[in-house]
CSV table of C-alpha atoms in Angstrom, one decimal:
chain,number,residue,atom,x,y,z
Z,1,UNK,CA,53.0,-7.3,-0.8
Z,2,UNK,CA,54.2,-5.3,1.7
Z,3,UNK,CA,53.3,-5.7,5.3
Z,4,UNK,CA,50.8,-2.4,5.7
Z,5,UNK,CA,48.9,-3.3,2.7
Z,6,UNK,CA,48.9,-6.6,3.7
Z,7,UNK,CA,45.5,-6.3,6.6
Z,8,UNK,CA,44.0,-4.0,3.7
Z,9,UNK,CA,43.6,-7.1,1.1
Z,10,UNK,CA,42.1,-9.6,3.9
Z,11,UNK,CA,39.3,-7.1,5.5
Z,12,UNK,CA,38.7,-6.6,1.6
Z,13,UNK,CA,38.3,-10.4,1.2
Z,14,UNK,CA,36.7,-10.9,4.3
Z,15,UNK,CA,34.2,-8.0,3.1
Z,16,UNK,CA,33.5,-9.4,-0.5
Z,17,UNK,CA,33.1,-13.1,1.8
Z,18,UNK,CA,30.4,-11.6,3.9
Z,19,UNK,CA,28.9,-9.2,1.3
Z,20,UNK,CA,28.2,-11.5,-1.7
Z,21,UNK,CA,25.7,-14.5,0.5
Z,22,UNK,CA,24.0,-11.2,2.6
Z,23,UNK,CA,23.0,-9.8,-1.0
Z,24,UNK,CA,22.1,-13.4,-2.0
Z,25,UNK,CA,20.0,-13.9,1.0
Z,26,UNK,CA,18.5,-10.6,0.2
Z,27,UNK,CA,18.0,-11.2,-3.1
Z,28,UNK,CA,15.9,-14.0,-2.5
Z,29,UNK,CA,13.7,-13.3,0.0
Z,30,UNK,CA,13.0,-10.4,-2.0
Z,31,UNK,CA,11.2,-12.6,-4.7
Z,32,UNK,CA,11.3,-15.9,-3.7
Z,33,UNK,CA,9.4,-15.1,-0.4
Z,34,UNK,CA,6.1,-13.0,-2.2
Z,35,UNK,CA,5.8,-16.1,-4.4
Z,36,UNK,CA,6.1,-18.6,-1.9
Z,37,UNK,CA,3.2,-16.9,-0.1
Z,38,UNK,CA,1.2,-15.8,-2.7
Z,39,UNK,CA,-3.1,-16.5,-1.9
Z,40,UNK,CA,-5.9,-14.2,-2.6
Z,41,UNK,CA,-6.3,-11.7,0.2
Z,42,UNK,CA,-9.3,-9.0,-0.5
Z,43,UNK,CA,-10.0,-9.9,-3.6
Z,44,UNK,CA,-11.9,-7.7,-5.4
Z,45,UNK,CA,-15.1,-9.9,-7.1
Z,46,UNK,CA,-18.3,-9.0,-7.9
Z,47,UNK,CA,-21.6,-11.0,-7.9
Z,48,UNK,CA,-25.0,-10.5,-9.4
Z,49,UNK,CA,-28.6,-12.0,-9.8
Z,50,UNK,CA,-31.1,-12.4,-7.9
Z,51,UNK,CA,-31.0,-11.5,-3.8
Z,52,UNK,CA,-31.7,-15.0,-2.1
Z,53,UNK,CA,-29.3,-16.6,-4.6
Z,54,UNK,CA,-26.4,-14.2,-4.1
Z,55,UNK,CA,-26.7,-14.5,-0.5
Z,56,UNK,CA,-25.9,-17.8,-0.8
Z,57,UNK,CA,-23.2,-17.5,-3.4
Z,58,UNK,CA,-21.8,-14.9,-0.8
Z,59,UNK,CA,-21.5,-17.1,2.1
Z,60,UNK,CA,-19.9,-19.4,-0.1
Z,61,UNK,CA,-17.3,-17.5,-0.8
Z,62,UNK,CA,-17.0,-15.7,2.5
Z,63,UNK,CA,-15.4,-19.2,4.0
Z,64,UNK,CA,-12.6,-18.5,2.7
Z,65,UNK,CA,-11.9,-15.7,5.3
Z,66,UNK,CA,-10.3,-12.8,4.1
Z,67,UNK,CA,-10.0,-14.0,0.6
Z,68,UNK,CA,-12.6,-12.0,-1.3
Z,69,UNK,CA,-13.7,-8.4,-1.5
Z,70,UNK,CA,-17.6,-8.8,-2.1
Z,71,UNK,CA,-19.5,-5.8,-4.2
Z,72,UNK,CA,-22.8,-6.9,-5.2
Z,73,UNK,CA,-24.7,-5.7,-8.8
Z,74,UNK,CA,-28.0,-5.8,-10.0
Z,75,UNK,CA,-27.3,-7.7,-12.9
Z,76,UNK,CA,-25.2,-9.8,-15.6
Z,77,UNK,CA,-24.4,-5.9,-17.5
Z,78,UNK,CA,-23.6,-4.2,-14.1
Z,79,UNK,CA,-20.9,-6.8,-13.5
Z,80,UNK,CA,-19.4,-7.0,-17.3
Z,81,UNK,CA,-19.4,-3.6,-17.1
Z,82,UNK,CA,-17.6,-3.3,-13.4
Z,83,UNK,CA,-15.2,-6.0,-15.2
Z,84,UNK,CA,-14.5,-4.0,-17.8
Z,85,UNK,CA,-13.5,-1.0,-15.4
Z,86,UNK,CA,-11.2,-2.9,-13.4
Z,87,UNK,CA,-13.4,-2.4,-10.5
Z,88,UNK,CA,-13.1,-6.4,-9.8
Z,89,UNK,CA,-11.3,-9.1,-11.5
Z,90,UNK,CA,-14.8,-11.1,-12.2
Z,91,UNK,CA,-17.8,-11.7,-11.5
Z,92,UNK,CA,-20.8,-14.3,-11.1
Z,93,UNK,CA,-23.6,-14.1,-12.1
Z,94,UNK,CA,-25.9,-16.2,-10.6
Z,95,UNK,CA,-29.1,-17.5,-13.2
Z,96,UNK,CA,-31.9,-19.5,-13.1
Z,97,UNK,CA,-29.7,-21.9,-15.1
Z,98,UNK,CA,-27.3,-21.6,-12.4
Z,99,UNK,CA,-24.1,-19.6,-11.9
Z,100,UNK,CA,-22.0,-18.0,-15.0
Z,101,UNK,CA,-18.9,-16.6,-14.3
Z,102,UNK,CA,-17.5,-13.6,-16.1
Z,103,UNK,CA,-13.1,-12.9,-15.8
Z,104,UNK,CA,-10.6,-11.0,-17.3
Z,105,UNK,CA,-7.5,-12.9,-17.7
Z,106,UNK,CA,-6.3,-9.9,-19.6
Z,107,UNK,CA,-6.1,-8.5,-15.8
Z,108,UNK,CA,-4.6,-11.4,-14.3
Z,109,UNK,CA,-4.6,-15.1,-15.9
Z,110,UNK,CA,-3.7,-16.4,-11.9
Z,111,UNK,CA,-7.1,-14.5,-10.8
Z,112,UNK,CA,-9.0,-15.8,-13.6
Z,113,UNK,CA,-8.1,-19.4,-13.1
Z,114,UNK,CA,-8.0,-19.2,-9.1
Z,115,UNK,CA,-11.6,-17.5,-9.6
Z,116,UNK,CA,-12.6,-20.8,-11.9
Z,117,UNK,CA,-11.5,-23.1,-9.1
Z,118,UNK,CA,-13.2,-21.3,-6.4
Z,119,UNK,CA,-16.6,-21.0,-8.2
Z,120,UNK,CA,-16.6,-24.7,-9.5
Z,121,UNK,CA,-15.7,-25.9,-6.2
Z,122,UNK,CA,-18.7,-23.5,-4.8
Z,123,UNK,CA,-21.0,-25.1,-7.6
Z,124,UNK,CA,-23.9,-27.0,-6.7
Z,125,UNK,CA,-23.1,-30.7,-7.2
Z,126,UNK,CA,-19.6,-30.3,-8.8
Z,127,UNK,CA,-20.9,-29.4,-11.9
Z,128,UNK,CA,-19.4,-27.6,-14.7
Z,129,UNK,CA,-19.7,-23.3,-14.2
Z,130,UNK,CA,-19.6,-21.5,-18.0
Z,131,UNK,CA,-16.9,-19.0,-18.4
Z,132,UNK,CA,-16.9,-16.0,-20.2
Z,133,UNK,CA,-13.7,-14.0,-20.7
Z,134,UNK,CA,-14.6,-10.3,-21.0
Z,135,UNK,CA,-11.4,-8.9,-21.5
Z,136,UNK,CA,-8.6,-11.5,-23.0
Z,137,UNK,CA,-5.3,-10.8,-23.8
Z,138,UNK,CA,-4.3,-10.8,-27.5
Z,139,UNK,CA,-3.8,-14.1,-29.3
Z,140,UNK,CA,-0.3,-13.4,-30.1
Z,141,UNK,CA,0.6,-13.4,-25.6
Z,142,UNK,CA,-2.5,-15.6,-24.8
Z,143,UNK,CA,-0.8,-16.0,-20.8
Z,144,UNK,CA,-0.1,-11.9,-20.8
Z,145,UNK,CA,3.7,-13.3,-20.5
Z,146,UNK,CA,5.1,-10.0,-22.4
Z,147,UNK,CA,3.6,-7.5,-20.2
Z,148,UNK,CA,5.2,-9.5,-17.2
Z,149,UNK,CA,8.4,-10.0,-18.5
Z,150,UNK,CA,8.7,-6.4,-19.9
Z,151,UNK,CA,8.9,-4.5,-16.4
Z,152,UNK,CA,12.1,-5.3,-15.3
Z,153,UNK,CA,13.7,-3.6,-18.5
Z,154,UNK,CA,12.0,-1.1,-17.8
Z,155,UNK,CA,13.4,-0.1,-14.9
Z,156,UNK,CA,17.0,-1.4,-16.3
Z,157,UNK,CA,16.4,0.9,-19.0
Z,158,UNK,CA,15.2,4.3,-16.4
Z,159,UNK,CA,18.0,2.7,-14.1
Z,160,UNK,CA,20.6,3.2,-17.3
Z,161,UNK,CA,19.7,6.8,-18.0
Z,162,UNK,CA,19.9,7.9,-14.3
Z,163,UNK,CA,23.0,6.3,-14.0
Z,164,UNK,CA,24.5,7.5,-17.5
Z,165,UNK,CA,23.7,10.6,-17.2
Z,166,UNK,CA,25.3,11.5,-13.9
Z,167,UNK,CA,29.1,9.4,-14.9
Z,168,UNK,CA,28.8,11.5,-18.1
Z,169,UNK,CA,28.8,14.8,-16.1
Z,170,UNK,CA,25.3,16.4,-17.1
Z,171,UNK,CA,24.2,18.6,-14.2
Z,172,UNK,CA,21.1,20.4,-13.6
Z,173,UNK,CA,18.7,21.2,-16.7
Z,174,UNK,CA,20.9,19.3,-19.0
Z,175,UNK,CA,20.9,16.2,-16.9
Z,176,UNK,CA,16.7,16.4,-16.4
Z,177,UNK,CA,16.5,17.3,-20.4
Z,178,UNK,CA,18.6,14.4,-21.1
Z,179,UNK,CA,16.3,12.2,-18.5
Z,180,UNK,CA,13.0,13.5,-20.1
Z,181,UNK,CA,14.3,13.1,-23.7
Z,182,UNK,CA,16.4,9.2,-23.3
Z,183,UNK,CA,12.8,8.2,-21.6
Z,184,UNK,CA,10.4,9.7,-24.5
Z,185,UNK,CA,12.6,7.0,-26.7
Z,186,UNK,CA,12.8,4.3,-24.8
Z,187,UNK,CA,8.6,4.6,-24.4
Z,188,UNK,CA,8.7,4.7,-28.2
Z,189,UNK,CA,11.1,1.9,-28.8
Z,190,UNK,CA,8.4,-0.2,-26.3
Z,191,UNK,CA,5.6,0.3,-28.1
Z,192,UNK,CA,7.4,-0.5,-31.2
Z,193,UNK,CA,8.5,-3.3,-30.0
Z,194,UNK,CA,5.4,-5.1,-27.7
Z,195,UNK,CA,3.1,-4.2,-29.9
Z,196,UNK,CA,3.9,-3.5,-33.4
Z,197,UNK,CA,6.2,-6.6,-33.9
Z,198,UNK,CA,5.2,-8.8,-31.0
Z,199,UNK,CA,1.5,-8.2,-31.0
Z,200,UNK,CA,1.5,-8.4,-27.5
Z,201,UNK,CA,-0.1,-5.1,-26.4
Z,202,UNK,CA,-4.0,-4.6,-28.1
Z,203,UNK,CA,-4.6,-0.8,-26.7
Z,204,UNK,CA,-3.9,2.9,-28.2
Z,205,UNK,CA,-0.7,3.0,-29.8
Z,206,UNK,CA,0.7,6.4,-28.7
Z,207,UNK,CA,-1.2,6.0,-24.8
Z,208,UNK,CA,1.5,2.7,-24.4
Z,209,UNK,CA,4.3,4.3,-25.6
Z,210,UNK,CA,3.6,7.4,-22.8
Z,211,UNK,CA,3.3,4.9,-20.3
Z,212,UNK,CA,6.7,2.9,-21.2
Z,213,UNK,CA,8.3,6.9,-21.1
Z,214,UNK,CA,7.0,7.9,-18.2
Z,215,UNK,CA,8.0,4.5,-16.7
Z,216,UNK,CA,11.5,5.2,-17.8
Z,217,UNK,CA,11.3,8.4,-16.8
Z,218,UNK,CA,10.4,7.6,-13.1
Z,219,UNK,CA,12.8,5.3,-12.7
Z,220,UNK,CA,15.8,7.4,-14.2
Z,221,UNK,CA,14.8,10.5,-12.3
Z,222,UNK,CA,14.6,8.6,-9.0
Z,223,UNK,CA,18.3,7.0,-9.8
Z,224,UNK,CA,19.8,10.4,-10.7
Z,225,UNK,CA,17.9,12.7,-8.2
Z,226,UNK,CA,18.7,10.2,-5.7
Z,227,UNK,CA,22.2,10.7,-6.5
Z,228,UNK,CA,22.1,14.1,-6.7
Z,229,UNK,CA,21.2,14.6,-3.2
Z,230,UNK,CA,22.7,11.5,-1.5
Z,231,UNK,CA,25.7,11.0,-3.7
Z,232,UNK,CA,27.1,7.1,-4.1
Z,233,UNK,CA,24.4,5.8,-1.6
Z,234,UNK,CA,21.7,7.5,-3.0
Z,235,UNK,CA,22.5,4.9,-6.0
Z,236,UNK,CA,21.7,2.0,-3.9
Z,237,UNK,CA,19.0,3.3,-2.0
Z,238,UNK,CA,17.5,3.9,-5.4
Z,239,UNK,CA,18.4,0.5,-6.8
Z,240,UNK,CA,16.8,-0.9,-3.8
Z,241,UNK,CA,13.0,1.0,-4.8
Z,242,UNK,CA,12.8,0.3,-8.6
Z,243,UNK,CA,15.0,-2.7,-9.7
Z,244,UNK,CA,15.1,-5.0,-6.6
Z,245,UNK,CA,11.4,-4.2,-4.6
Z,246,UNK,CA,10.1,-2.6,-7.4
Z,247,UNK,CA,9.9,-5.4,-9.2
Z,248,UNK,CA,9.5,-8.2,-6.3
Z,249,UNK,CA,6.6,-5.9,-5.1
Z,250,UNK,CA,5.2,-5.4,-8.6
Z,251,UNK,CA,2.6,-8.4,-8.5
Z,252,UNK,CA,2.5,-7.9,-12.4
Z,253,UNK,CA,3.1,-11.8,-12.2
Z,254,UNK,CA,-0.2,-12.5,-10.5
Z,255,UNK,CA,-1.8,-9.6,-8.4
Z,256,UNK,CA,-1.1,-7.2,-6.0
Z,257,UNK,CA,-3.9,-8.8,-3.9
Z,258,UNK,CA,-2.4,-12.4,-4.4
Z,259,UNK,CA,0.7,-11.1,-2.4
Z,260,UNK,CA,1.6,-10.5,1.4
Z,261,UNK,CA,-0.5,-7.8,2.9
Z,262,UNK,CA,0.8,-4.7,2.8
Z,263,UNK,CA,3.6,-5.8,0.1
Z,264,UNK,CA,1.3,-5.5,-3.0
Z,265,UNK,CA,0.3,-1.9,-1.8
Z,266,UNK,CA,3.5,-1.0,-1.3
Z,267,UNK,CA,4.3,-2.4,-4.6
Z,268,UNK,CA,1.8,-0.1,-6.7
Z,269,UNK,CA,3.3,2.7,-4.4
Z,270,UNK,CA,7.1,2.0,-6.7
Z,271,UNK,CA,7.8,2.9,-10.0
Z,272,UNK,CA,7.8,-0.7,-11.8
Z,273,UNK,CA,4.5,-1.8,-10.2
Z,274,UNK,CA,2.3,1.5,-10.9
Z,275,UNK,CA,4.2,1.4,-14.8
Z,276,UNK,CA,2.9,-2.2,-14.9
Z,277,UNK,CA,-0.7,-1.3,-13.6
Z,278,UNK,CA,-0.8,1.5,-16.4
Z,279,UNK,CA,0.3,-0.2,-19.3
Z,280,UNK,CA,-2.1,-3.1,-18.4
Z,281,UNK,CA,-5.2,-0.8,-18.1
Z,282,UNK,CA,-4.1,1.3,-21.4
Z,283,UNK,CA,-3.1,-2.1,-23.3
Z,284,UNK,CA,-6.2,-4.2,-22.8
Z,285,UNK,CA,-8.5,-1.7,-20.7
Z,286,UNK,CA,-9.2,1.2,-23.1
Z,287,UNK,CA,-7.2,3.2,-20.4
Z,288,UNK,CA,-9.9,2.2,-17.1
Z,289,UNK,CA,-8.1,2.5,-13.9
Z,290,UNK,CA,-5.0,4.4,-15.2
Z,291,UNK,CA,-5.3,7.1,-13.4
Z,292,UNK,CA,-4.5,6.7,-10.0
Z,293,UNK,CA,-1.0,4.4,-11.5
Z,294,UNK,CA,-0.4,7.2,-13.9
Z,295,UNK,CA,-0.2,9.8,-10.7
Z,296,UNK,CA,2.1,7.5,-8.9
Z,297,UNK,CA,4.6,7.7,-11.9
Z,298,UNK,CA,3.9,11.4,-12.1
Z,299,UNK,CA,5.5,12.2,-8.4
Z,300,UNK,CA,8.3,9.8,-9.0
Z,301,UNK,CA,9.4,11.5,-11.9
Z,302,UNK,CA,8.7,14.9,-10.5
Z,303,UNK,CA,10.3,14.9,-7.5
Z,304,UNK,CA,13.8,13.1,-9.1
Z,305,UNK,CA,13.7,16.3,-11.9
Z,306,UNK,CA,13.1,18.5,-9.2
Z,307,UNK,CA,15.9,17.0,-7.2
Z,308,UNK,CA,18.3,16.8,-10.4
Z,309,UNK,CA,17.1,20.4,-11.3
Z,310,UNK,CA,17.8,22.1,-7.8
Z,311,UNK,CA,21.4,20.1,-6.8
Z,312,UNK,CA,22.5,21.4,-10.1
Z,313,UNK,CA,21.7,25.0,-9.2
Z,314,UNK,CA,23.0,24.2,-6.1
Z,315,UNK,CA,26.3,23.0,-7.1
Z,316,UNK,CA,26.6,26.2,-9.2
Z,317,UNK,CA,26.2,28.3,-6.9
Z,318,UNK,CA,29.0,26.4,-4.8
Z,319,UNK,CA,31.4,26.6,-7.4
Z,320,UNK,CA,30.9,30.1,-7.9
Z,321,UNK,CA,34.3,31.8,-6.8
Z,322,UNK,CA,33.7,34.7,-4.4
Z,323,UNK,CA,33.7,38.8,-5.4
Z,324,UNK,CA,36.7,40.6,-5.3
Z,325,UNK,CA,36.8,43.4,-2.5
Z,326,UNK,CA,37.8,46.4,-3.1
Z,327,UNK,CA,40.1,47.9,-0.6
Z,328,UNK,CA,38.7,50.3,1.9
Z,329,UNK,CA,41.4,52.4,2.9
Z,330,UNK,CA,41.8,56.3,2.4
Z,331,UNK,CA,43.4,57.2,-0.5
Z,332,UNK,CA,47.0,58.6,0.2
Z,333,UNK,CA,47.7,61.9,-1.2
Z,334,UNK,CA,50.6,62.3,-3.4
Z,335,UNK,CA,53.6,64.2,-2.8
Z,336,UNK,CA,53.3,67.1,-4.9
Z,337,UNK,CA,49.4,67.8,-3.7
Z,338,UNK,CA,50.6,67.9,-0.3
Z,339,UNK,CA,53.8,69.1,-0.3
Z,340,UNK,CA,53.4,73.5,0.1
Z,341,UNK,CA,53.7,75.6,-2.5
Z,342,UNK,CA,57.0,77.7,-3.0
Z,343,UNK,CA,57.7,81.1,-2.3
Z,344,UNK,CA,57.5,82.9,-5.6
């Protein structure tokens, strides 16, 4: 090794040295620090029966400070319905029997156990509260495992086809057609996958398989338009949203309103945790609360095709080489036109 390449190789290894336990570090308080602080903060639950009653169950539940968000119902339908609608996660209903409490673990199996605790704990003398589960997952995922599990490939998968189709040279159109048409299979192979073979998905059919596209397709057109307009960093950057925070921030693996403030609504703001709010409302939810995930995914996807779209035409017009100019100068008559004419 010769002596100028010779400071080269150590600030290299003194780079990879420093590099690799900062990204560690990173890496971990990225997901290790949500779940090491995870407790419900305005939790969405509802309550119903009579006034003086729900007062009390109220108060109850107002010690813990900050924990629940409160919305009150006339009655044991009003709540199962609200339940049903992903306006809350459950609901008690208090009876002259005492209190019953409605969940949907489909929604969250950590809410729907924390909610158990709280409300038996809130019981009058200990005893046992009756549980009905108004919107299970299927048999075949009883815990709602798959859904969790599943959002990271997702964004591997939009992640792939940003990346792939910027290395293989597609510009432009062909690059945003190539994005829109790699996603429409990828939301196909899902649904095949989740729930025709593993059962694990109980909605429509053809709604999951949009949602696993346009998943994909948020992700891959955030990677490549990105790229398009930042070049190498914009790779990272976009990494950064979708496949580290994106994920971390998702809450799919208990709820957005079990993590720290401002994390889980930052999370539903990223690709993976609005996909993940989608497909749970369309796979168990008959499609309640999709909308507002469904947009999210919308402007991601948008905005990278439009970025992937307009640095293409850009490029182009780059590229193009110049006009030739003609040249401006008089014409320079020839001999014989201005030469005189001979004496005859």
């Amino acid at each position: 090794m010769s002596s100028a390449t010779a400071p080269a190789a150590g600030r290299t290894t003194l780079a990879v040295l420093l590099l690799v336990p900062v990204l560690a570090a990173l890496l971990l308080w990225t997901f290790a620090w949500p779940a090491a602080r995870t407790a419900p903060r305005d939790l969405p639950v509802g309550i119903a029966g009579p006034a003086a009653a729900a007062d009390g169950l109220a108060r109850e539940l107002g010690r813990h400070e900050g924990a629940f968000e409160i919305h009150r119902y006339e009655d044991a339908a009003a709540a199962r319905s609200a339940v049903e609608a992903r306006e809350v996660y459950g609901a008690v209903v208090v009876t002259p029997a005492g209190p019953e409490l409605l969940t949907a673990s489909a929604g969250s199996p950590v809410v729907a156990g924390l909610l158990r605790e709280a409300v038996t704990a809130g019981a009058a003398g200990g005893g046992t509260v009756p549980v009905t589960d108004v919107v299970a997952p299927p048999a075949a995922d009883p815990r709602g495992t798959v859904l969790g599990a599943g959002l990271l490939p997702l964004a591997v998968a939009g992640a792939a086809a940003g990346a792939a189709s910027l290395f293989l040279g597609l510009r432009g159109a062909r690059a945003a057609t190539a994005l829109v048409g790699a996603a429409a299979l990828a939301g196909l192979a899902g649904a095949a996958l989740t729930h025709s073979w593993l059962g694990a998905l109980a909605g429509d059919w053809w709604a999951e398989a949009g949602v696993f596209a346009l998943t994909v397709l948020a992700v891959g057109a955030t990677f490549a338009g990105l790229a398009t307009l930042l070049g190498k960093p914009g790779l990272g950057l976009a990494a950064v949203l979708t496949v580290l925070a994106g994920n971390a921030f998702s809450g799919m693996g208990s709820a957005p309103e079990l993590l720290p403030s401002g994390i889980g609504l930052l999370g539903q703001w990223l690709p993976p945790g609005a996909g993940g709010q989608a497909l749970r409302s369309v796979a168990y939810f008959d499609g309640a609360a999709a909308g507002g995930p469904v947009l999210v995914l919308s402007l991601w996807a948008v905005a990278g095709l439009a970025a992937v779209v307009l640095g293409g035409r850009r490029r182009r017009t780059e590229a193009a080489p110049a006009p030739v100019q003609a040249s401006a100068s008089p014409a320079t008559p020839s001999p014989s036109a201005s030469a005189p004419a001979s004496a005859g």
